[in-house]
């Protein structure tokens, strides 16, 4: 088959046009594929950014919860739930022992009816707080008594002296103390 230069030129021109067209189609397909992948990548990056923000928010909430747990534990030591009379008795005994004193007597306010969570307690002026009156007697010097009051005031559990009677018998002083121990019902 003999081709004339004109025929060869037409065939080569056609091939060039076919190559250019296929190159343009290939470029268009590649461009569309890359655009789709770029769109998916930007969506994934946005999702990662949102997920990181949520993760940071959750970590911050977790830290706040841990801080609140510590605060709740401290609050429960200062203002515990329920009467826990045995615990109060032991705490007062320890405070008195640490002051080098001897406890003569300790009593809680008597109740009428069956014991319950609010029996032997009184309402306080602060909403959600109850008062459990405790009476105890000690014999000591004035200085030892002052140290005892400081210990009561500095004790972790919130309590306050509501009434104090002092009597003298020879060289010793007797102290009758009414104490209000605060608690959550």
Tab-separated table of C-alpha atoms in Angstrom:
chain	number	residue	atom	x	y	z
A	1	UNK	CA	0.000	0.000	0.000
A	2	UNK	CA	1.464	3.187	-1.151
A	3	UNK	CA	0.366	6.332	0.555
A	4	UNK	CA	0.727	9.670	-0.937
A	5	UNK	CA	2.148	12.426	1.148
A	6	UNK	CA	-1.249	14.052	1.359
A	7	UNK	CA	-2.850	10.830	2.623
A	8	UNK	CA	-0.008	10.313	5.072
A	9	UNK	CA	-0.425	13.891	6.263
A	10	UNK	CA	-4.189	13.375	6.769
A	11	UNK	CA	-3.620	10.100	8.644
A	12	UNK	CA	-0.940	11.695	10.839
A	13	UNK	CA	-3.154	14.737	11.436
A	14	UNK	CA	-6.008	12.404	12.425
A	15	UNK	CA	-3.719	10.492	14.746
A	16	UNK	CA	-2.490	13.731	16.294
A	17	UNK	CA	-6.088	14.914	16.742
A	18	UNK	CA	-6.980	11.512	18.229
A	19	UNK	CA	-3.982	11.706	20.600
A	20	UNK	CA	-4.818	15.273	21.623
A	21	UNK	CA	-8.504	14.354	22.123
A	22	UNK	CA	-7.630	11.269	24.142
A	23	UNK	CA	-5.133	13.360	26.154
A	24	UNK	CA	-7.830	15.967	26.846
A	25	UNK	CA	-10.331	13.258	27.808
A	26	UNK	CA	-7.696	11.628	30.028
A	27	UNK	CA	-6.872	15.007	31.541
A	28	UNK	CA	-10.592	15.670	32.170
A	29	UNK	CA	-11.071	12.267	33.783
A	30	UNK	CA	-7.922	12.685	35.902
A	31	UNK	CA	-9.003	16.212	36.883
A	32	UNK	CA	-12.482	14.987	37.887
A	33	UNK	CA	-10.998	12.067	39.855
A	34	UNK	CA	-8.560	14.363	41.640
A	35	UNK	CA	-11.345	16.882	42.341
A	36	UNK	CA	-13.535	14.124	43.813
A	37	UNK	CA	-10.643	12.863	45.947
A	38	UNK	CA	-9.812	16.423	47.032
A	39	UNK	CA	-13.468	16.965	48.018
A	40	UNK	CA	-13.510	13.677	49.972
A	41	UNK	CA	-10.195	14.621	51.584
A	42	UNK	CA	-11.504	18.043	52.634
A	43	UNK	CA	-14.623	16.379	54.092
A	44	UNK	CA	-12.420	13.911	55.978
A	45	UNK	CA	-10.212	16.746	57.242
A	46	UNK	CA	-13.302	18.626	58.413
A	47	UNK	CA	-14.551	15.461	60.157
A	48	UNK	CA	-11.146	15.019	61.797
A	49	UNK	CA	-11.219	18.637	62.940
A	50	UNK	CA	-14.720	18.216	64.403
A	51	UNK	CA	-13.683	14.923	66.024
A	52	UNK	CA	-10.602	16.574	67.552
A	53	UNK	CA	-12.745	19.402	68.906
A	54	UNK	CA	-15.156	16.860	70.412
A	55	UNK	CA	-12.255	14.871	71.840
A	56	UNK	CA	-10.761	18.012	73.394
A	57	UNK	CA	-14.170	18.928	74.778
A	58	UNK	CA	-14.589	15.435	76.252
A	59	UNK	CA	-11.105	15.542	77.766
A	60	UNK	CA	-11.897	18.935	79.296
A	61	UNK	CA	-15.176	17.566	80.673
A	62	UNK	CA	-13.339	14.547	82.043
A	63	UNK	CA	-10.877	16.837	83.839
A	64	UNK	CA	-13.713	18.981	85.182
A	65	UNK	CA	-15.452	15.809	86.383
A	66	UNK	CA	-12.269	14.671	88.130
A	67	UNK	CA	-11.982	18.106	89.766
A	68	UNK	CA	-15.646	17.926	90.779
A	69	UNK	CA	-15.130	14.439	92.196
A	70	UNK	CA	-12.311	15.765	94.383
A	71	UNK	CA	-14.511	18.681	95.401
A	72	UNK	CA	-17.413	16.330	96.126
A	73	UNK	CA	-15.173	14.181	98.340
A	74	UNK	CA	-14.015	17.251	100.248
A	75	UNK	CA	-17.604	18.478	100.544
A	76	UNK	CA	-18.722	15.094	101.866
A	77	UNK	CA	-16.007	15.277	104.527
A	78	UNK	CA	-17.071	18.775	105.544
A	79	UNK	CA	-20.807	18.158	105.254
A	80	UNK	CA	-21.423	14.401	105.084
A	81	UNK	CA	-24.718	12.793	104.204
A	82	UNK	CA	-26.610	11.190	107.056
A	83	UNK	CA	-26.089	11.374	110.794
A	84	UNK	CA	-23.252	8.885	111.215
A	85	UNK	CA	-23.347	9.242	114.974
A	86	UNK	CA	-20.628	6.658	115.526
A	87	UNK	CA	-18.330	8.572	113.194
A	88	UNK	CA	-19.093	11.849	115.006
A	89	UNK	CA	-18.424	10.171	118.374
A	90	UNK	CA	-15.075	8.844	117.140
A	91	UNK	CA	-14.096	12.201	115.628
A	92	UNK	CA	-14.897	14.032	118.866
A	93	UNK	CA	-13.081	11.384	120.905
A	94	UNK	CA	-10.002	11.821	118.681
A	95	UNK	CA	-10.123	15.624	118.934
A	96	UNK	CA	-10.413	15.370	122.726
A	97	UNK	CA	-7.646	12.725	122.951
A	98	UNK	CA	-5.350	14.833	120.728
A	99	UNK	CA	-5.876	17.761	123.090
A	100	UNK	CA	-4.760	15.486	125.959
A	101	UNK	CA	-8.172	15.572	127.619
A	102	UNK	CA	-10.558	12.932	128.880
A	103	UNK	CA	-14.150	12.743	127.728
A	104	UNK	CA	-16.508	12.536	130.721
A	105	UNK	CA	-19.744	12.043	128.768
A	106	UNK	CA	-21.161	12.341	125.275
A	107	UNK	CA	-24.813	12.223	124.202
A	108	UNK	CA	-26.996	12.958	121.204
A	109	UNK	CA	-30.382	14.654	121.409
A	110	UNK	CA	-33.102	12.163	122.283
A	111	UNK	CA	-35.756	11.314	119.733
A	112	UNK	CA	-39.427	10.643	119.804
A	113	UNK	CA	-40.629	7.869	117.529
A	114	UNK	CA	-38.492	5.440	115.603
A	115	UNK	CA	-34.967	6.372	114.544
A	116	UNK	CA	-34.557	7.590	110.992
A	117	UNK	CA	-32.350	9.756	108.834
A	118	UNK	CA	-33.745	13.008	110.239
A	119	UNK	CA	-34.466	11.921	113.799
A	120	UNK	CA	-32.085	13.475	116.305
A	121	UNK	CA	-31.508	16.363	113.881
A	122	UNK	CA	-32.884	19.876	113.592
A	123	UNK	CA	-33.469	22.053	110.564
A	124	UNK	CA	-30.957	24.822	110.010
A	125	UNK	CA	-31.329	28.259	108.467
A	126	UNK	CA	-29.410	26.978	105.432
A	127	UNK	CA	-31.557	25.013	102.972
A	128	UNK	CA	-30.502	21.395	102.552
A	129	UNK	CA	-28.498	21.320	105.782
A	130	UNK	CA	-29.496	19.710	109.056
A	131	UNK	CA	-28.003	20.085	112.516
A	132	UNK	CA	-27.309	17.185	114.854
A	133	UNK	CA	-26.943	18.471	118.441
A	134	UNK	CA	-24.257	16.735	120.517
A	135	UNK	CA	-23.515	17.307	124.198
A	136	UNK	CA	-20.307	16.350	125.910
A	137	UNK	CA	-18.455	17.149	129.115
A	138	UNK	CA	-14.767	17.377	129.861
A	139	UNK	CA	-12.616	18.428	132.781
A	140	UNK	CA	-9.460	20.377	131.985
A	141	UNK	CA	-7.475	23.552	132.406
A	142	UNK	CA	-8.562	26.677	130.603
A	143	UNK	CA	-5.598	26.515	128.192
A	144	UNK	CA	-6.374	22.874	127.273
A	145	UNK	CA	-9.981	23.853	126.702
A	146	UNK	CA	-8.969	26.700	124.376
A	147	UNK	CA	-6.825	24.248	122.381
A	148	UNK	CA	-9.811	21.907	122.176
A	149	UNK	CA	-12.019	24.698	120.803
A	150	UNK	CA	-9.367	25.539	118.200
A	151	UNK	CA	-9.248	21.873	117.177
A	152	UNK	CA	-13.038	21.758	116.847
A	153	UNK	CA	-13.008	24.939	114.793
A	154	UNK	CA	-10.258	23.643	112.491
A	155	UNK	CA	-11.747	20.168	112.116
A	156	UNK	CA	-12.615	19.116	108.599
A	157	UNK	CA	-16.233	18.329	109.442
A	158	UNK	CA	-18.215	21.518	109.988
A	159	UNK	CA	-19.406	21.903	113.572
A	160	UNK	CA	-19.851	24.782	115.954
A	161	UNK	CA	-20.309	25.310	119.668
A	162	UNK	CA	-23.873	26.425	120.381
A	163	UNK	CA	-23.753	26.532	124.184
A	164	UNK	CA	-21.006	26.376	126.787
A	165	UNK	CA	-21.246	26.023	130.569
A	166	UNK	CA	-18.176	26.302	132.755
A	167	UNK	CA	-18.068	25.244	136.392
A	168	UNK	CA	-15.217	25.113	138.877
A	169	UNK	CA	-14.559	22.374	141.374
A	170	UNK	CA	-11.393	23.019	143.330
A	171	UNK	CA	-8.499	23.435	140.908
A	172	UNK	CA	-10.254	21.828	137.943
A	173	UNK	CA	-12.679	23.320	135.471
A	174	UNK	CA	-15.605	21.337	134.063
A	175	UNK	CA	-16.897	22.248	130.639
A	176	UNK	CA	-20.323	21.215	129.351
A	177	UNK	CA	-20.414	21.826	125.621
A	178	UNK	CA	-23.375	21.750	123.249
A	179	UNK	CA	-22.090	21.258	119.736
A	180	UNK	CA	-23.990	21.557	116.468
A	181	UNK	CA	-22.736	19.073	113.861
A	182	UNK	CA	-23.862	19.931	110.331
A	183	UNK	CA	-24.926	17.294	107.789
A	184	UNK	CA	-26.885	16.738	104.600
A	185	UNK	CA	-30.120	14.811	105.158
